[in-house]
Tab-separated table of C-alpha atoms and ligand atoms in Angstrom:
chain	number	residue	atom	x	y	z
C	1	UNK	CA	0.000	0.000	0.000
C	2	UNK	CA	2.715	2.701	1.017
C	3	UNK	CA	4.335	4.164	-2.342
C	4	UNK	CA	1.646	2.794	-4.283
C	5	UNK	CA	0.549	4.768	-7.296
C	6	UNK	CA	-1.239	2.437	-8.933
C	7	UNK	CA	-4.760	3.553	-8.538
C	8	UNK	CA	-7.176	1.655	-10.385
C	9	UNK	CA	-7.700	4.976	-11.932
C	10	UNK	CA	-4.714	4.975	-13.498
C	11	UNK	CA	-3.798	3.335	-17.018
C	12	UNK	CA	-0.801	1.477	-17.721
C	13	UNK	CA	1.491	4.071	-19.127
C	14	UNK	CA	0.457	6.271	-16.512
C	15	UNK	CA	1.749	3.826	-14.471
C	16	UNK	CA	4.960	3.200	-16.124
C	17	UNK	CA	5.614	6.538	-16.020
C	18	UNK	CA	4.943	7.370	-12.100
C	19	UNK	CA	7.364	3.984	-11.787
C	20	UNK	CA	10.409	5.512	-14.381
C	21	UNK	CA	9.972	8.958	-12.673
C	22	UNK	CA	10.356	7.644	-9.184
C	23	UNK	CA	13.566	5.457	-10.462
C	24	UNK	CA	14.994	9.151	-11.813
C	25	UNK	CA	14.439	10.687	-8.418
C	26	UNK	CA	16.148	7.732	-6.360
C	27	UNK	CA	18.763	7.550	-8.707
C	28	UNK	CA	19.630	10.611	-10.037
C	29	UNK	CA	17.512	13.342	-7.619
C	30	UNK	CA	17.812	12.232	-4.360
C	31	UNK	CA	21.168	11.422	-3.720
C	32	UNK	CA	22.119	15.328	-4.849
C	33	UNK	CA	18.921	16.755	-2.769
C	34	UNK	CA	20.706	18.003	0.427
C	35	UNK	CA	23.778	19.528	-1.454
C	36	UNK	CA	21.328	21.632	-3.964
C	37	UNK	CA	19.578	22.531	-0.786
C	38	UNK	CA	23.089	23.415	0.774
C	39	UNK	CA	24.313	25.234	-2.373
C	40	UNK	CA	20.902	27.080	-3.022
C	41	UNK	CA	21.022	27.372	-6.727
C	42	UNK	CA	19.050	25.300	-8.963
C	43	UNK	CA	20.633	22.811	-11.125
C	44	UNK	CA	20.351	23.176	-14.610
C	45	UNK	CA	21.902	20.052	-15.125
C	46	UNK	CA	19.110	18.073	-13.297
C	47	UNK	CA	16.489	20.318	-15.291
C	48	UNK	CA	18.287	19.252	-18.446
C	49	UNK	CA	17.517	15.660	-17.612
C	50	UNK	CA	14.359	16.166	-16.924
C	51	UNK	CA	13.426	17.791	-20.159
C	52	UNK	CA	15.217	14.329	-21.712
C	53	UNK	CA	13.383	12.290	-19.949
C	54	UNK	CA	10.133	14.873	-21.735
C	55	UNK	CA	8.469	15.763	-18.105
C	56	UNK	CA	8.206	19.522	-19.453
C	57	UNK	CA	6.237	18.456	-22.398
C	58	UNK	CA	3.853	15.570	-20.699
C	59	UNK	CA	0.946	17.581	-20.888
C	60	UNK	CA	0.840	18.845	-24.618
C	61	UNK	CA	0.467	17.427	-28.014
C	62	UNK	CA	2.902	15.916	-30.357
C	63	UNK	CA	2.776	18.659	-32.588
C	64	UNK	CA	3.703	21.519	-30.323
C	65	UNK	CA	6.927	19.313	-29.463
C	66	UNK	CA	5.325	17.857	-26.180
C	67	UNK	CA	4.899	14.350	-25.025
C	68	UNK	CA	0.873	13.880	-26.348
C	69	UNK	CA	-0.039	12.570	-22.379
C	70	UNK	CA	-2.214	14.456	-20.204
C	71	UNK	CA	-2.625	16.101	-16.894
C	72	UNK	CA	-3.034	13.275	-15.019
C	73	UNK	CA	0.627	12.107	-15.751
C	74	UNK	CA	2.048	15.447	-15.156
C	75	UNK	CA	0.909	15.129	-12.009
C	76	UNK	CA	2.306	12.091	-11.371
C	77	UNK	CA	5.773	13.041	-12.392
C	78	UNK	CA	5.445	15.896	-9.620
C	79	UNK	CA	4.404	13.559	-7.139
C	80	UNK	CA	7.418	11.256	-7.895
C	81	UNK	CA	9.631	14.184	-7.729
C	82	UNK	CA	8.024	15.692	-4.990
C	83	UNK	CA	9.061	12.248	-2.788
C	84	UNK	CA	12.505	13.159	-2.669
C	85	UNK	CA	12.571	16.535	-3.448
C	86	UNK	CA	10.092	19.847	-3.255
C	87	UNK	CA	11.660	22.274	-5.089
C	88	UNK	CA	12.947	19.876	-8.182
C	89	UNK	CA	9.362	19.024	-8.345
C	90	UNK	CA	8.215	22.866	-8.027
C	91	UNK	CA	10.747	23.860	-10.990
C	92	UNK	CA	8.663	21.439	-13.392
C	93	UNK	CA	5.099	22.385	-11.779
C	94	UNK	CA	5.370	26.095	-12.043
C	95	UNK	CA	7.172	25.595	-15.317
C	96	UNK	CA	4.633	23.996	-16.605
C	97	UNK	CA	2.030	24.879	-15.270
C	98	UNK	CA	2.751	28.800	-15.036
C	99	UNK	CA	5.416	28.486	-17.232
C	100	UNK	CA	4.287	26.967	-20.689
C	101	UNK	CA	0.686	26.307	-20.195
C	102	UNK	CA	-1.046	30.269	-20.422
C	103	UNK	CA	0.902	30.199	-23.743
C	104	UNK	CA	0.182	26.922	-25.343
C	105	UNK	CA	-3.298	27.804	-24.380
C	106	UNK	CA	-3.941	32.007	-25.160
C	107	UNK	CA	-0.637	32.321	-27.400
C	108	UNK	CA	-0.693	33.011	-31.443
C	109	UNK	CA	0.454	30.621	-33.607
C	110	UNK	CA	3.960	33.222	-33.912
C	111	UNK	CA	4.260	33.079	-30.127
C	112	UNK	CA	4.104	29.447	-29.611
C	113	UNK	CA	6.460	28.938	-32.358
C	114	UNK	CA	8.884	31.458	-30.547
C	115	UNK	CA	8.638	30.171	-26.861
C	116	UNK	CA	7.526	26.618	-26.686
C	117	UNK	CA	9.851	24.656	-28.523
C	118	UNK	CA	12.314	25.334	-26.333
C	119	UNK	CA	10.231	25.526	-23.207
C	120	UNK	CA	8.355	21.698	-23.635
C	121	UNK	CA	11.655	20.397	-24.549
C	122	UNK	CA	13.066	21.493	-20.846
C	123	UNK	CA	16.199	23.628	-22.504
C	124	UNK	CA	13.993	26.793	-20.683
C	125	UNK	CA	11.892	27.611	-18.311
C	126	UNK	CA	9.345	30.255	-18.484
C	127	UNK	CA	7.914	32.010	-15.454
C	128	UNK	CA	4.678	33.874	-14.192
C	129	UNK	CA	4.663	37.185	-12.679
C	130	UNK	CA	1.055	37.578	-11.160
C	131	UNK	CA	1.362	38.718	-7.524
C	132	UNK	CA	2.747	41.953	-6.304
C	133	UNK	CA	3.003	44.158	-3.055
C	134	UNK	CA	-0.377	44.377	-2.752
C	135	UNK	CA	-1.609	41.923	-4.583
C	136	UNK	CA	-1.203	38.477	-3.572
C	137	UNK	CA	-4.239	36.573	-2.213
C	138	UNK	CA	-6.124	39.524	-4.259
C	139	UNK	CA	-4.524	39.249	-7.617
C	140	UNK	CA	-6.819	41.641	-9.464
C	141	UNK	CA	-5.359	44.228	-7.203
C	142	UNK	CA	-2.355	44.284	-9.995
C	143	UNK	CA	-0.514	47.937	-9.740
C	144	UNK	CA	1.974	47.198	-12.766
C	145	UNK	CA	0.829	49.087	-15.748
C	146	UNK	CA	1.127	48.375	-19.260
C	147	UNK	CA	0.850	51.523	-21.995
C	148	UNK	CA	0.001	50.798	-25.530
C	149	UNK	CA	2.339	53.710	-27.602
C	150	UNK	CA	1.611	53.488	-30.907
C	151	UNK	CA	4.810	53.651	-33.473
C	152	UNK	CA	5.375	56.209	-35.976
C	153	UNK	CA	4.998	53.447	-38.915
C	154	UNK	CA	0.952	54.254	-39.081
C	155	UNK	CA	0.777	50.278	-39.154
C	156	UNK	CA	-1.769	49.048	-37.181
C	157	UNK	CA	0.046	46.761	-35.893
C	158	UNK	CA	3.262	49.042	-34.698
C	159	UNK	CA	3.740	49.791	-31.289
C	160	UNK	CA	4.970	49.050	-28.111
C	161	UNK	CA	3.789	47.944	-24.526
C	162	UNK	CA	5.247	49.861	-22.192
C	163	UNK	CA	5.550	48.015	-18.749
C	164	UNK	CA	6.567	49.871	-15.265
C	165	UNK	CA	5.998	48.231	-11.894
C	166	UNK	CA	6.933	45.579	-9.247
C	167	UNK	CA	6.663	41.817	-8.962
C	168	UNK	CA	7.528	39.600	-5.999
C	169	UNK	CA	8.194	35.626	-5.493
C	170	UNK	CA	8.463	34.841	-8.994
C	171	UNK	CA	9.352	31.001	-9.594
C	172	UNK	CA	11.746	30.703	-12.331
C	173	UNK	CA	12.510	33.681	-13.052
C	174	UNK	CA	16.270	34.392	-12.920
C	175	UNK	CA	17.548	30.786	-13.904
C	176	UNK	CA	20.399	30.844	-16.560
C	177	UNK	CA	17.681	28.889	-18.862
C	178	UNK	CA	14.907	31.512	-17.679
C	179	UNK	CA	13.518	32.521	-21.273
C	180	UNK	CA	10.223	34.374	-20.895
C	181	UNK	CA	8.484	36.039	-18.172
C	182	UNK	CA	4.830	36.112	-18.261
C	183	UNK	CA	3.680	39.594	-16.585
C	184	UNK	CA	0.173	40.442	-15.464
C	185	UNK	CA	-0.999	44.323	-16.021
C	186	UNK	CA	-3.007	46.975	-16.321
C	187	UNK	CA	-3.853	47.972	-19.521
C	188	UNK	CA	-6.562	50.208	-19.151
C	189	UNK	CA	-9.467	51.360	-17.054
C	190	UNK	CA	-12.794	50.105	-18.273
C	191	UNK	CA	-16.114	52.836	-17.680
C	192	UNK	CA	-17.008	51.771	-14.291
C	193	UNK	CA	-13.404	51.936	-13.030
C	194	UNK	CA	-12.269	48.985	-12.570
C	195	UNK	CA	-8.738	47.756	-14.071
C	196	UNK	CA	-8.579	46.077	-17.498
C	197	UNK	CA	-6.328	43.345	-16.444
C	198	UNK	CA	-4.389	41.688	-19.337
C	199	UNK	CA	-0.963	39.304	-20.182
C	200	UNK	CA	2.322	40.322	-21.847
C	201	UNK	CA	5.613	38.247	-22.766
C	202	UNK	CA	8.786	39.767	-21.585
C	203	UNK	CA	11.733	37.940	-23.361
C	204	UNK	CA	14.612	37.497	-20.107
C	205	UNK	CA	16.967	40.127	-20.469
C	206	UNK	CA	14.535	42.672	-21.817
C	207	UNK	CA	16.088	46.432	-21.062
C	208	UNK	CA	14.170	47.468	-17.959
C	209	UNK	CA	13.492	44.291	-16.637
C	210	UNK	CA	15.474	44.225	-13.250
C	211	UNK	CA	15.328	40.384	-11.793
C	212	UNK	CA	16.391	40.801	-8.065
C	213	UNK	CA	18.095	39.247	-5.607
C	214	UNK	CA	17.168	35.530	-4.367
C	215	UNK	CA	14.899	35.461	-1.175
C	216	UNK	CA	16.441	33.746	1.584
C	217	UNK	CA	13.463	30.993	1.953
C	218	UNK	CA	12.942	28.974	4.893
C	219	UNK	CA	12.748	26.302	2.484
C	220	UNK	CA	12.659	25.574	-1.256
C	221	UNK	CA	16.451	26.374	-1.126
C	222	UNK	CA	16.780	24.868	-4.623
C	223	UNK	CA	14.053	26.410	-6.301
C	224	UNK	CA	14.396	29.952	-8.513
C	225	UNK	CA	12.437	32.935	-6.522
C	226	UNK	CA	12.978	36.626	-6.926
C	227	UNK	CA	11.189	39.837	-6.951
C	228	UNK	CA	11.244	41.622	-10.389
C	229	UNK	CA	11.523	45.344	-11.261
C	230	UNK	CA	10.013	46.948	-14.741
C	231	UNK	CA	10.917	50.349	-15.187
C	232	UNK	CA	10.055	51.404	-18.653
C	233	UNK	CA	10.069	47.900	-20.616
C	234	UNK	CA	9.404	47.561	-23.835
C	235	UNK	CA	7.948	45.399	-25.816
C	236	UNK	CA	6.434	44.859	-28.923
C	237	UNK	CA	2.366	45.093	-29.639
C	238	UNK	CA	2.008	41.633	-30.520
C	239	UNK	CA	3.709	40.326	-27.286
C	240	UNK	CA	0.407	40.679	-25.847
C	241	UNK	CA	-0.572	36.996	-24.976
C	242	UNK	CA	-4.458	36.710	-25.343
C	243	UNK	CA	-6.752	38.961	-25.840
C	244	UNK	CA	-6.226	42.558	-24.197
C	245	UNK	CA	-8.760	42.901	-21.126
C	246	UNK	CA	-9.130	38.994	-19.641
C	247	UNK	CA	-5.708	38.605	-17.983
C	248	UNK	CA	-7.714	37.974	-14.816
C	249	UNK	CA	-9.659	35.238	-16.499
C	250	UNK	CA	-7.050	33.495	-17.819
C	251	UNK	CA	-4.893	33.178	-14.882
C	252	UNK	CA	-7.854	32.171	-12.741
C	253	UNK	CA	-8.183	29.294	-14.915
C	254	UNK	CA	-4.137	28.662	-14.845
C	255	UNK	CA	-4.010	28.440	-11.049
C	256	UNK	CA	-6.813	26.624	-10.680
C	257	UNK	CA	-5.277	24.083	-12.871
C	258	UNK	CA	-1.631	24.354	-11.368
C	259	UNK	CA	-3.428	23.997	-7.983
C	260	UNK	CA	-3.932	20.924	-8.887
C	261	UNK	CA	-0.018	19.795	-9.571
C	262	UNK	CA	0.645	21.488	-7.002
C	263	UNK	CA	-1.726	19.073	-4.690
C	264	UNK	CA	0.044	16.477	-6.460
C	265	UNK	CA	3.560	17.914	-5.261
C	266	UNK	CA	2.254	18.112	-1.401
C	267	UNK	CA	0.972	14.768	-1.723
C	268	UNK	CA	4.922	13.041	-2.647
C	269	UNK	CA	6.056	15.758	0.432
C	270	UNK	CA	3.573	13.548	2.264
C	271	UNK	CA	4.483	10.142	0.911
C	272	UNK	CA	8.235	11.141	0.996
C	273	UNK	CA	8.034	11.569	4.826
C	274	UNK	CA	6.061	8.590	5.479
C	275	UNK	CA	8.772	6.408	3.334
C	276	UNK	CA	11.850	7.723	5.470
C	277	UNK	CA	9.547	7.218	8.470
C	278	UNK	CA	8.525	3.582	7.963
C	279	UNK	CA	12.157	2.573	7.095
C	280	UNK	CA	13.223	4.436	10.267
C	281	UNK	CA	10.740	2.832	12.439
C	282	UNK	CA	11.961	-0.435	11.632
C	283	UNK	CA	15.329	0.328	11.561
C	284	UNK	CA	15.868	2.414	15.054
C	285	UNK	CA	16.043	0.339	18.573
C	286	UNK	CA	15.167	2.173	21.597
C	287	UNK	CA	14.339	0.029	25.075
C	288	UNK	CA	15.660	-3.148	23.171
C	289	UNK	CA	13.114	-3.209	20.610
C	290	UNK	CA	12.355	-1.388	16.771
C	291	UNK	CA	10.568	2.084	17.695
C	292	UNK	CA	7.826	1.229	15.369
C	293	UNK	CA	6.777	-1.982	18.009
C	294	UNK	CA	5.322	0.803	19.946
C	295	UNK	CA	1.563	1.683	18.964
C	296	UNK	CA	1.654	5.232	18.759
C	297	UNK	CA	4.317	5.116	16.502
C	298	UNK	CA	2.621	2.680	14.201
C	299	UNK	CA	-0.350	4.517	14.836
C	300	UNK	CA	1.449	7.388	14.001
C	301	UNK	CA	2.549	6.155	10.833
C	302	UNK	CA	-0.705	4.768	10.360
C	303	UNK	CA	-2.355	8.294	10.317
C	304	UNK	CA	0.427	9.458	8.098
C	305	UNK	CA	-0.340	6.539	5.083
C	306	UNK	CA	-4.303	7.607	5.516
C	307	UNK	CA	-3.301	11.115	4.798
C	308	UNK	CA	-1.368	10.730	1.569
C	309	UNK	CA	-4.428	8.673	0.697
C	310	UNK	CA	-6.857	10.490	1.051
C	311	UNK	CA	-4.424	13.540	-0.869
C	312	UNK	CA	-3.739	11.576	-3.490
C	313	UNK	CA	-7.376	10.247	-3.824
C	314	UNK	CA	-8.389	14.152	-4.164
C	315	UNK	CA	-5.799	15.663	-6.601
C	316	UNK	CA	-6.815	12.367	-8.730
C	317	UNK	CA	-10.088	13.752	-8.835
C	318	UNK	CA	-9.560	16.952	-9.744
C	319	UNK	CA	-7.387	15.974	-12.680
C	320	UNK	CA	-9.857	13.562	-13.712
C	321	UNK	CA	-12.403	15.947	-14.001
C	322	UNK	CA	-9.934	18.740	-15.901
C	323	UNK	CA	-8.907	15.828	-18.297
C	324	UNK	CA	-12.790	14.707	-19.151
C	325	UNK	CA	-13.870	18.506	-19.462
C	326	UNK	CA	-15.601	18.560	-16.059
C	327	UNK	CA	-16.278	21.423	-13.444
C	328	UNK	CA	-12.737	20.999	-11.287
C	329	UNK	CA	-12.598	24.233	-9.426
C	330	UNK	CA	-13.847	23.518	-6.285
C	331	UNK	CA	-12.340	19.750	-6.551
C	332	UNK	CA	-8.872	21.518	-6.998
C	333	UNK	CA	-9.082	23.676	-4.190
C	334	UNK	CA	-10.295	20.892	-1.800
C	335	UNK	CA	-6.671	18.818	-2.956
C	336	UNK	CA	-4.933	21.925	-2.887
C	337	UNK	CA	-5.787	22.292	0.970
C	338	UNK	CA	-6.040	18.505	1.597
C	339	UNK	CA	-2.842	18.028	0.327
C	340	UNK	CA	-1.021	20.925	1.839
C	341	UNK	CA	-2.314	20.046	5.750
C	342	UNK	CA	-1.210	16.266	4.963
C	343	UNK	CA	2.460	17.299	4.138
C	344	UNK	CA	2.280	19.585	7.281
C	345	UNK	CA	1.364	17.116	9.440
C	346	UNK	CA	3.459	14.225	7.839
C	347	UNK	CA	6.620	16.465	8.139
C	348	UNK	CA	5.918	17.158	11.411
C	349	UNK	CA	5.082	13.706	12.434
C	350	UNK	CA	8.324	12.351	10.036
C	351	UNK	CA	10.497	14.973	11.943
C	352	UNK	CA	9.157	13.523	15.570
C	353	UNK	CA	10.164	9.620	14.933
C	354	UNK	CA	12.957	10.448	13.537
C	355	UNK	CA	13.928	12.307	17.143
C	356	UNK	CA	17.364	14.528	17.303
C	357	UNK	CA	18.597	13.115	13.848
C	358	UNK	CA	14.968	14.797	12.548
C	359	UNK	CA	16.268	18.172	13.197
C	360	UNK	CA	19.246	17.783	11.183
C	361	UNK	CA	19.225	19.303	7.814
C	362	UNK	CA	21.265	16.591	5.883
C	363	UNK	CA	18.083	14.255	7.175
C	364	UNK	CA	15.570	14.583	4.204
C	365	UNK	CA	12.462	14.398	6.494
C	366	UNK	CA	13.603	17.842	7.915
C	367	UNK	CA	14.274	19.428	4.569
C	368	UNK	CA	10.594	18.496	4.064
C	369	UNK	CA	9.676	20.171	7.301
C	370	UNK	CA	10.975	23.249	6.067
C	371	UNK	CA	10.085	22.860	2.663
C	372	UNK	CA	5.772	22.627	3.842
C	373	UNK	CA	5.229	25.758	4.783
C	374	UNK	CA	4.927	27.131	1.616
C	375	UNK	CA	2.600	24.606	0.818
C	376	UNK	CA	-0.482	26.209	2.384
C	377	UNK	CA	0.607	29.155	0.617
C	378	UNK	CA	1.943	29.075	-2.917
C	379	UNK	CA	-0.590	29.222	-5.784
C	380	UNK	CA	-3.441	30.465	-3.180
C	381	UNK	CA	-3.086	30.350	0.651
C	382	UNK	CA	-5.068	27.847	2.276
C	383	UNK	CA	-7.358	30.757	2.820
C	384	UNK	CA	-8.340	31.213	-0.463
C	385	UNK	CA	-8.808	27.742	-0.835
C	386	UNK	CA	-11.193	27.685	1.956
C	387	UNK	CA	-13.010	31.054	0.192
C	388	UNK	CA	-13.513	29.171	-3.094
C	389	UNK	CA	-14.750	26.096	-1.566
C	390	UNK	CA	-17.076	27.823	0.635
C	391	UNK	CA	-18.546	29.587	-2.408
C	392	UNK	CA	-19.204	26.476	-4.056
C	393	UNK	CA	-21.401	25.516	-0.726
C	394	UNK	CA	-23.328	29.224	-1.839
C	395	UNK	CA	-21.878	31.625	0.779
C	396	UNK	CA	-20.644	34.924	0.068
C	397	UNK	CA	-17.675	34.484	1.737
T	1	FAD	C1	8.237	30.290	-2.741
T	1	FAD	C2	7.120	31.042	-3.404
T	1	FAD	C3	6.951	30.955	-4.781
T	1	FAD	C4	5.953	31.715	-5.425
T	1	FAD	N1	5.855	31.698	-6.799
T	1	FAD	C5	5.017	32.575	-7.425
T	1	FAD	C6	5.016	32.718	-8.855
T	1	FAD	O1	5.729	32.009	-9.577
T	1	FAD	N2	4.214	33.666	-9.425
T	1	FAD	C7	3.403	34.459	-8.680
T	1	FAD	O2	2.728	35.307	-9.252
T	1	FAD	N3	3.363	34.343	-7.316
T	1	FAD	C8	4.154	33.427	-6.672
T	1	FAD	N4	4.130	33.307	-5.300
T	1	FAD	C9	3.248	34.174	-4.522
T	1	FAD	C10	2.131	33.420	-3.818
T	1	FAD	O3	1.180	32.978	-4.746
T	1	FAD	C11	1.538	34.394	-2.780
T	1	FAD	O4	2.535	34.547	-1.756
T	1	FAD	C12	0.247	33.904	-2.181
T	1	FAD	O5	-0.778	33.920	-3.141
T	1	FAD	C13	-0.188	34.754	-0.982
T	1	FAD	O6	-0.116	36.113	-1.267
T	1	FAD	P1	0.620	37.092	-0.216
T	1	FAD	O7	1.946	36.512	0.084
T	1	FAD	O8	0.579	38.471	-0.757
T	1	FAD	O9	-0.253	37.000	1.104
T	1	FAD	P2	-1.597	37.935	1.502
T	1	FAD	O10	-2.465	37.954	0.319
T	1	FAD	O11	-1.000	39.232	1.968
T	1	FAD	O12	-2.179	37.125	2.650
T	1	FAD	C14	-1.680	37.202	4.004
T	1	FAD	C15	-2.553	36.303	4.888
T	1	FAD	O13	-3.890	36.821	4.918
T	1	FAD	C16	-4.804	35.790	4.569
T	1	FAD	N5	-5.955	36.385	3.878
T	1	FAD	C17	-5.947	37.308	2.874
T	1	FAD	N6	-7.201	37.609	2.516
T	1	FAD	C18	-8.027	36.849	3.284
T	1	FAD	C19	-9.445	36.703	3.370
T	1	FAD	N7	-10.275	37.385	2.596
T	1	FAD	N8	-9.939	35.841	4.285
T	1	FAD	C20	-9.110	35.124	5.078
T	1	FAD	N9	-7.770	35.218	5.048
T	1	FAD	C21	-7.236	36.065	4.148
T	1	FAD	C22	-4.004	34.884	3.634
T	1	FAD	O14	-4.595	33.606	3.525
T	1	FAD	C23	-2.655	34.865	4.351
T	1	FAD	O15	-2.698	33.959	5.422
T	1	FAD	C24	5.086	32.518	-4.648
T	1	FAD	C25	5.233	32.562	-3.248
T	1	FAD	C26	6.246	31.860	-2.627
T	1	FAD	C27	6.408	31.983	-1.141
């Protein structure tokens, strides 16, 4: 039952590929995890593999370059990852999911010519600059402003955005590999005030485009974050990425779907801890006899496999539903929070059978303990989660 994947749910490949993915993170992942974590920098190299091995392109067709699977298995390869490592597993969930996916979906045939083969095939990584200052759990609250100037060619189609304002915690962003930044603004101001929210491209290393320092996280060491600063970027008309005016729509619908990776990713932190737990609690003799003889660690670790159950059971669900066309929304937001509480506790409850040697920071089970936090908060606080799934019971709230 523990590590098992194999939901009856799931179809062969699927299954094959949770399996090959897990063998890349014991083999090649896992072993590296705590000096990435030491060293703080991402490793390209590792990303390079991936993209070999196609996990950047799982999701799309064939014909755009990608691997012609589906959501499900994308999912699944974050999960695997997740196991041994958050923030390897965060690198391919925000890159795909924030990454590639708002331009496979709203981009022009020029666009994803320009940016995806290069970003399915792993040799990139794309990024998503949505939340700001003041506007985090209230993303429509976007400051950043985007001006249309029109050129002096008297082409229609001649001109240039021009893009001044502030980003913070943008994944993927300042990676050697970073290509293209994905920037929410405000275009206009429709009649009754409110802000025309819409999406614009901004190649790396556009003039203007400042990409800060990395935060010093209390976890996620190995994972790209930094605030960005746009002070008079420009770039051309036609980097506008769907159609001017429903930014805010289409990243709703983007982190609804990434909130579903992302439950996958809290569900391997979960199954991750209760791995190095169970092998622990056999292994470790205290009073003459294995620690897990005792019943409240077994029950313990009991608790712990019904968790990642019931996780995984929910972010399956959700994808389902996204993959068959279904209303996922609220399905997504119940895995995103399910998931998120069952890494807490798991790391928590890892970090306690584990005793003294759980505090050390070479001892995977505590880089997971740092690592969860951010799990009730990235891609919508637990909060928010609770907001949206309280809506779909018909409150206002
Ligand atoms: C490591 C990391 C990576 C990230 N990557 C990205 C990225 O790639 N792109 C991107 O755009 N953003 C990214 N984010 C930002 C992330 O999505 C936001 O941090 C998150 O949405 C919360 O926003 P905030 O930090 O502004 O918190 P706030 O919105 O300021 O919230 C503060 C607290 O108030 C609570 N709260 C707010 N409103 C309510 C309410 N109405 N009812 C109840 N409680 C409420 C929140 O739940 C939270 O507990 C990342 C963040 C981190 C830490």
């Amino acid at each position: 039952m523990i590590a098992d994947t194999s939901s009856t749910a799931l179809t062969d490949r699927q299954r094959k590929l949770s399996q090959t993915v897990r063998e890349f993170a014991d083999d090649v992942v896992a072993p590296a995890a705590y000096r990435y974590d030491t060293e703080r920098r991402l490793p390209v190299e590792i990303i390079a593999q991936m993209g070999e091995l196609g996990l950047f392109g799982l999701p799309f067709p064939v014909d755009v370059g990608g691997q012609g699977e589906d959501y499900v298995s994308l999912c699944l390869a974050v999960e695997a990852l997740a196991r041994v490592d958050q923030s390897i597993a965060v690198t391919l969930e925000a890159g795909v999911g924030l990454g590639i996916m708002p331009i496979y979906r709203h981009g022009t045939a020029a666009q994803r010519e320009r940016w995806l083969p290069d970003l399915v095939s792993g040799r990139a990584l794309g990024a998503f600059g949505l939340t700001e200052a003041g506007a985090g759990s209230d993303a429509g609250a976007t400051r950043t402003t985007a001006r249309l100037e029109h050129g002096t060619g008297g082409s229609a189609d001649d001109g240039e955005w021009v893009i001044d304002g502030s980003k913070q915690f943008i994944t993927n962003s300042g990676t050697p590999i970073t290509s293209v930044i994905t920037i929410t603004a405000v275009t206009d101001r429709r009649e009754d005030g409110t802000p025309e929210l819409s999406t614009i491209l901004v190649p790396s290393g556009t003039p203007g485009l400042t990409v800060g320092e990395s935060y010093d996280k209390v976890g996620w060491h190995t994972s790209d974050t930094h605030p960005l600063t746009l002070e008079g970027v420009r770039v051309p008309k036609d980097n506008l990425l769907g159609e001017r005016g429903r930014g805010y729509a289409n990243f709703l619908r983007a982190l609804d779907e990434g909130r579903i990776a992302f439950a996958a990713l809290a569900t391997g932190a979960a199954q991750g801890c209760l791995e190095e737990a169970v092998r622990y609690a056999r292994e470790r003799e205290v009073f003459g006899h294995a620690i897990g003889a005792n019943q409240h660690v077994a029950f313990t670790l009991a608790r712990m496999q019904a968790r990642v159950h019931a996780a995984r059971l929910c972010w399956l669900d959700a994808a389902q539903k996204l993959v068959h066309g279904k209303p996922f929304k609220a399905e997504a937001s119940v895995a995103k929070l399910t998931s998120g509480e069952a890494a807490m506790a798991n790391a928590r409850d890892a970090s306690q059978i584990f005793g003294g040697y759980g505090f050390l920071n070479e001892n995977p089970v505590a880089r997971h303990y740092r690592d969860a936090k951010v799990l009730e908060v990235g891609e919508g606080t637990t909060e928010v989660q609770l907001m949206i799934i309280a809506r779909d019971l018909g409150f206002a709230a």
